């Protein structure tokens, strides 16, 4: 059986882009603290989150169609391999975002300044930065990560509890839709209930992210702007966060099937 199809590769590309964007979103706060324009940085951060959420919504129907077109023989094995391939794409997207992090810190710093000059107009900002001269200038900022970028990173500045929480939340968010679809195969009589559970799972992961992760990073960024904290501390925490995202996508491989079985069990309680 051919597990890797053109449709699967298209979905993997979507997921790759989604996780790259969400990883690079951590560069926005670093850039905001760097140019001391946190509020403007958060506006740009929200735009990136909206783009990633839109891309996530666009790929979900295609992912669901993998269930409809799966062979009737060995369906669980076939779909399971395809879904693990998609989880792998999320890991690759995160690594890609990590490699581009120093470049995008520089690019976002300029974009935030331009946003301030444009009086907060996102359309005007996009019109400006997509001009050829700005694209050409942006290419000059491209640089791969170097060990010198980690020079001032200190282990003591990294809250390990925050790393663990973000790893688990990322894992849940990564498998939310996939585990729900797989649960629909485990309990075909309650397939619709299982599929609808994906929104609840991703919603819970988003709420946990907003409650436990975002406020802590925002406070550290504010401390940098108000000269109560160190930029190197913020950079250490941001590097820790993108690393925990990668660990979360790897953990998702382990939680994928148990998560699907839990959803199948949960649908039995409410059926």
Short mmCIF file of N, CA, C and O in Angstrom, two decimals, residues 212-261:
data_model
loop_
_atom_site.label_atom_id
_atom_site.label_comp_id
_atom_site.label_asym_id
_atom_site.label_seq_id
_atom_site.Cartn_x
_atom_site.Cartn_y
_atom_site.Cartn_z
N UNK A 212 -1.01 29.86 31.32
CA UNK A 212 0.23 29.49 31.99
C UNK A 212 1.51 29.96 31.28
O UNK A 212 2.54 30.11 31.94
N UNK A 213 1.46 30.17 29.96
CA UNK A 213 2.69 30.45 29.22
C UNK A 213 2.82 31.92 28.84
O UNK A 213 3.79 32.59 29.24
N UNK A 214 1.86 32.42 28.09
CA UNK A 214 1.97 33.79 27.54
C UNK A 214 2.18 34.87 28.60
O UNK A 214 3.02 35.75 28.41
N UNK A 215 1.44 34.84 29.74
CA UNK A 215 1.64 35.91 30.72
C UNK A 215 3.06 35.97 31.28
O UNK A 215 3.60 37.06 31.48
N UNK A 216 3.66 34.82 31.52
CA UNK A 216 5.01 34.80 32.09
C UNK A 216 6.03 35.40 31.14
O UNK A 216 6.91 36.17 31.54
N UNK A 217 5.93 35.05 29.86
CA UNK A 217 6.87 35.60 28.88
C UNK A 217 6.63 37.09 28.70
O UNK A 217 7.58 37.88 28.56
N UNK A 218 5.36 37.50 28.72
CA UNK A 218 5.04 38.92 28.57
C UNK A 218 5.61 39.75 29.72
O UNK A 218 6.11 40.85 29.51
N UNK A 219 5.55 39.22 30.93
CA UNK A 219 6.08 39.93 32.09
C UNK A 219 7.59 40.10 31.96
O UNK A 219 8.15 41.18 32.24
N UNK A 220 8.29 39.05 31.51
CA UNK A 220 9.74 39.14 31.33
C UNK A 220 10.06 40.17 30.25
O UNK A 220 11.01 40.96 30.41
N UNK A 221 9.28 40.21 29.17
CA UNK A 221 9.50 41.19 28.11
C UNK A 221 9.28 42.61 28.62
O UNK A 221 10.04 43.53 28.30
N UNK A 222 8.23 42.79 29.43
CA UNK A 222 7.97 44.11 30.02
C UNK A 222 9.11 44.54 30.93
O UNK A 222 9.49 45.72 30.96
N UNK A 223 9.66 43.59 31.68
CA UNK A 223 10.79 43.92 32.57
C UNK A 223 12.00 44.39 31.77
O UNK A 223 12.74 45.29 32.22
N UNK A 224 12.20 43.80 30.59
CA UNK A 224 13.32 44.22 29.75
C UNK A 224 13.12 45.65 29.28
O UNK A 224 14.04 46.48 29.35
N UNK A 225 11.91 45.96 28.82
CA UNK A 225 11.61 47.30 28.33
C UNK A 225 11.73 48.34 29.44
O UNK A 225 12.23 49.45 29.23
N UNK A 226 11.28 47.97 30.64
CA UNK A 226 11.32 48.89 31.78
C UNK A 226 12.65 48.84 32.54
O UNK A 226 12.75 49.38 33.64
N UNK A 227 13.63 48.15 31.96
CA UNK A 227 14.99 48.06 32.52
C UNK A 227 15.01 47.44 33.91
O UNK A 227 15.86 47.76 34.74
N UNK A 228 14.07 46.54 34.14
CA UNK A 228 14.07 45.77 35.40
C UNK A 228 14.60 44.36 35.18
O UNK A 228 14.78 43.61 36.13
N UNK A 229 14.78 43.99 33.91
CA UNK A 229 15.24 42.65 33.60
C UNK A 229 16.24 42.67 32.47
O UNK A 229 16.50 43.70 31.85
N UNK A 230 16.81 41.52 32.18
CA UNK A 230 17.85 41.40 31.17
C UNK A 230 17.29 40.84 29.88
O UNK A 230 16.48 39.90 29.89
N UNK A 231 17.74 41.40 28.76
CA UNK A 231 17.35 40.88 27.45
C UNK A 231 17.86 39.45 27.27
O UNK A 231 17.20 38.63 26.64
N UNK A 232 19.02 39.16 27.85
CA UNK A 232 19.57 37.81 27.74
C UNK A 232 18.68 36.79 28.45
O UNK A 232 18.58 35.64 28.02
N UNK A 233 18.03 37.21 29.54
CA UNK A 233 17.10 36.31 30.23
C UNK A 233 15.91 36.01 29.33
O UNK A 233 15.47 34.86 29.22
N UNK A 234 15.37 37.05 28.68
CA UNK A 234 14.25 36.86 27.76
C UNK A 234 14.66 35.96 26.61
O UNK A 234 13.89 35.08 26.19
N UNK A 235 15.87 36.15 26.10
CA UNK A 235 16.34 35.31 24.99
C UNK A 235 16.50 33.86 25.44
O UNK A 235 16.13 32.93 24.71
N UNK A 236 16.99 33.66 26.66
CA UNK A 236 17.15 32.30 27.19
C UNK A 236 15.80 31.60 27.29
O UNK A 236 15.65 30.43 26.91
N UNK A 237 14.80 32.34 27.81
CA UNK A 237 13.47 31.75 27.96
C UNK A 237 12.85 31.48 26.60
O UNK A 237 12.20 30.44 26.39
N UNK A 238 13.04 32.39 25.64
CA UNK A 238 12.47 32.19 24.30
C UNK A 238 13.11 30.98 23.62
O UNK A 238 12.41 30.19 22.97
N UNK A 239 14.41 30.82 23.77
CA UNK A 239 15.08 29.65 23.20
C UNK A 239 14.58 28.37 23.87
O UNK A 239 14.42 27.33 23.22
N UNK A 240 14.32 28.47 25.18
CA UNK A 240 13.77 27.33 25.90
C UNK A 240 12.38 26.98 25.39
O UNK A 240 12.03 25.81 25.23
N UNK A 241 11.59 28.01 25.08
CA UNK A 241 10.22 27.77 24.62
C UNK A 241 10.20 27.09 23.26
O UNK A 241 9.39 26.17 23.04
N UNK A 242 11.06 27.51 22.34
CA UNK A 242 11.06 26.87 21.03
C UNK A 242 11.62 25.44 21.13
O UNK A 242 11.17 24.55 20.41
N UNK A 243 12.56 25.24 22.06
CA UNK A 243 13.06 23.88 22.29
C UNK A 243 11.97 22.99 22.85
O UNK A 243 11.83 21.82 22.45
N UNK A 244 11.18 23.53 23.78
CA UNK A 244 10.09 22.75 24.37
C UNK A 244 9.00 22.47 23.33
O UNK A 244 8.33 21.44 23.41
N UNK A 245 8.83 23.36 22.35
CA UNK A 245 7.90 23.09 21.25
C UNK A 245 8.36 21.86 20.47
O UNK A 245 7.55 20.99 20.11
N UNK A 246 9.66 21.79 20.20
CA UNK A 246 10.19 20.63 19.48
C UNK A 246 9.99 19.36 20.30
O UNK A 246 9.57 18.32 19.77
N UNK A 247 10.30 19.43 21.60
CA UNK A 247 10.08 18.27 22.47
C UNK A 247 8.61 17.88 22.50
O UNK A 247 8.28 16.69 22.57
N UNK A 248 7.72 18.88 22.43
CA UNK A 248 6.30 18.60 22.43
C UNK A 248 5.86 17.84 21.19
O UNK A 248 5.03 16.92 21.28
N UNK A 249 6.40 18.20 20.03
CA UNK A 249 6.04 17.47 18.81
C UNK A 249 6.57 16.03 18.83
O UNK A 249 5.97 15.13 18.26
N UNK A 250 7.72 15.84 19.50
CA UNK A 250 8.25 14.48 19.64
C UNK A 250 7.42 13.67 20.64
O UNK A 250 7.14 12.48 20.43
N UNK A 251 7.00 14.34 21.72
CA UNK A 251 6.12 13.69 22.70
C UNK A 251 4.78 13.31 22.07
O UNK A 251 4.16 12.31 22.45
N UNK A 252 4.35 14.10 21.09
CA UNK A 252 3.08 13.83 20.42
C UNK A 252 3.07 12.46 19.76
O UNK A 252 2.02 11.80 19.68
N UNK A 253 4.24 12.00 19.29
CA UNK A 253 4.31 10.66 18.69
C UNK A 253 3.94 9.60 19.71
O UNK A 253 3.30 8.59 19.37
N UNK A 254 4.32 9.82 20.97
CA UNK A 254 4.02 8.85 22.03
C UNK A 254 2.56 8.95 22.49
O UNK A 254 1.95 7.94 22.87
N UNK A 255 2.01 10.16 22.48
CA UNK A 255 0.65 10.37 23.01
C UNK A 255 -0.45 10.18 21.97
O UNK A 255 -1.62 10.17 22.33
N UNK A 256 -0.07 10.05 20.71
CA UNK A 256 -1.05 10.00 19.63
C UNK A 256 -2.10 8.89 19.83
O UNK A 256 -3.30 9.16 19.89
N UNK A 257 -1.66 7.65 19.94
CA UNK A 257 -2.61 6.53 20.09
C UNK A 257 -3.29 6.54 21.46
O UNK A 257 -4.51 6.40 21.54
N UNK A 258 -2.54 6.72 22.59
CA UNK A 258 -3.23 6.82 23.89
C UNK A 258 -4.26 7.95 23.91
O UNK A 258 -5.34 7.81 24.52
N UNK A 259 -3.95 9.07 23.26
CA UNK A 259 -4.90 10.18 23.18
C UNK A 259 -6.16 9.78 22.44
O UNK A 259 -7.28 10.13 22.84
N UNK A 260 -5.99 9.03 21.35
CA UNK A 260 -7.15 8.56 20.58
C UNK A 260 -8.00 7.60 21.41
O UNK A 260 -9.24 7.66 21.38
N UNK A 261 -7.35 6.71 22.15
CA UNK A 261 -8.09 5.76 23.00
C UNK A 261 -8.83 6.50 24.11
O UNK A 261 -9.96 6.12 24.47
#
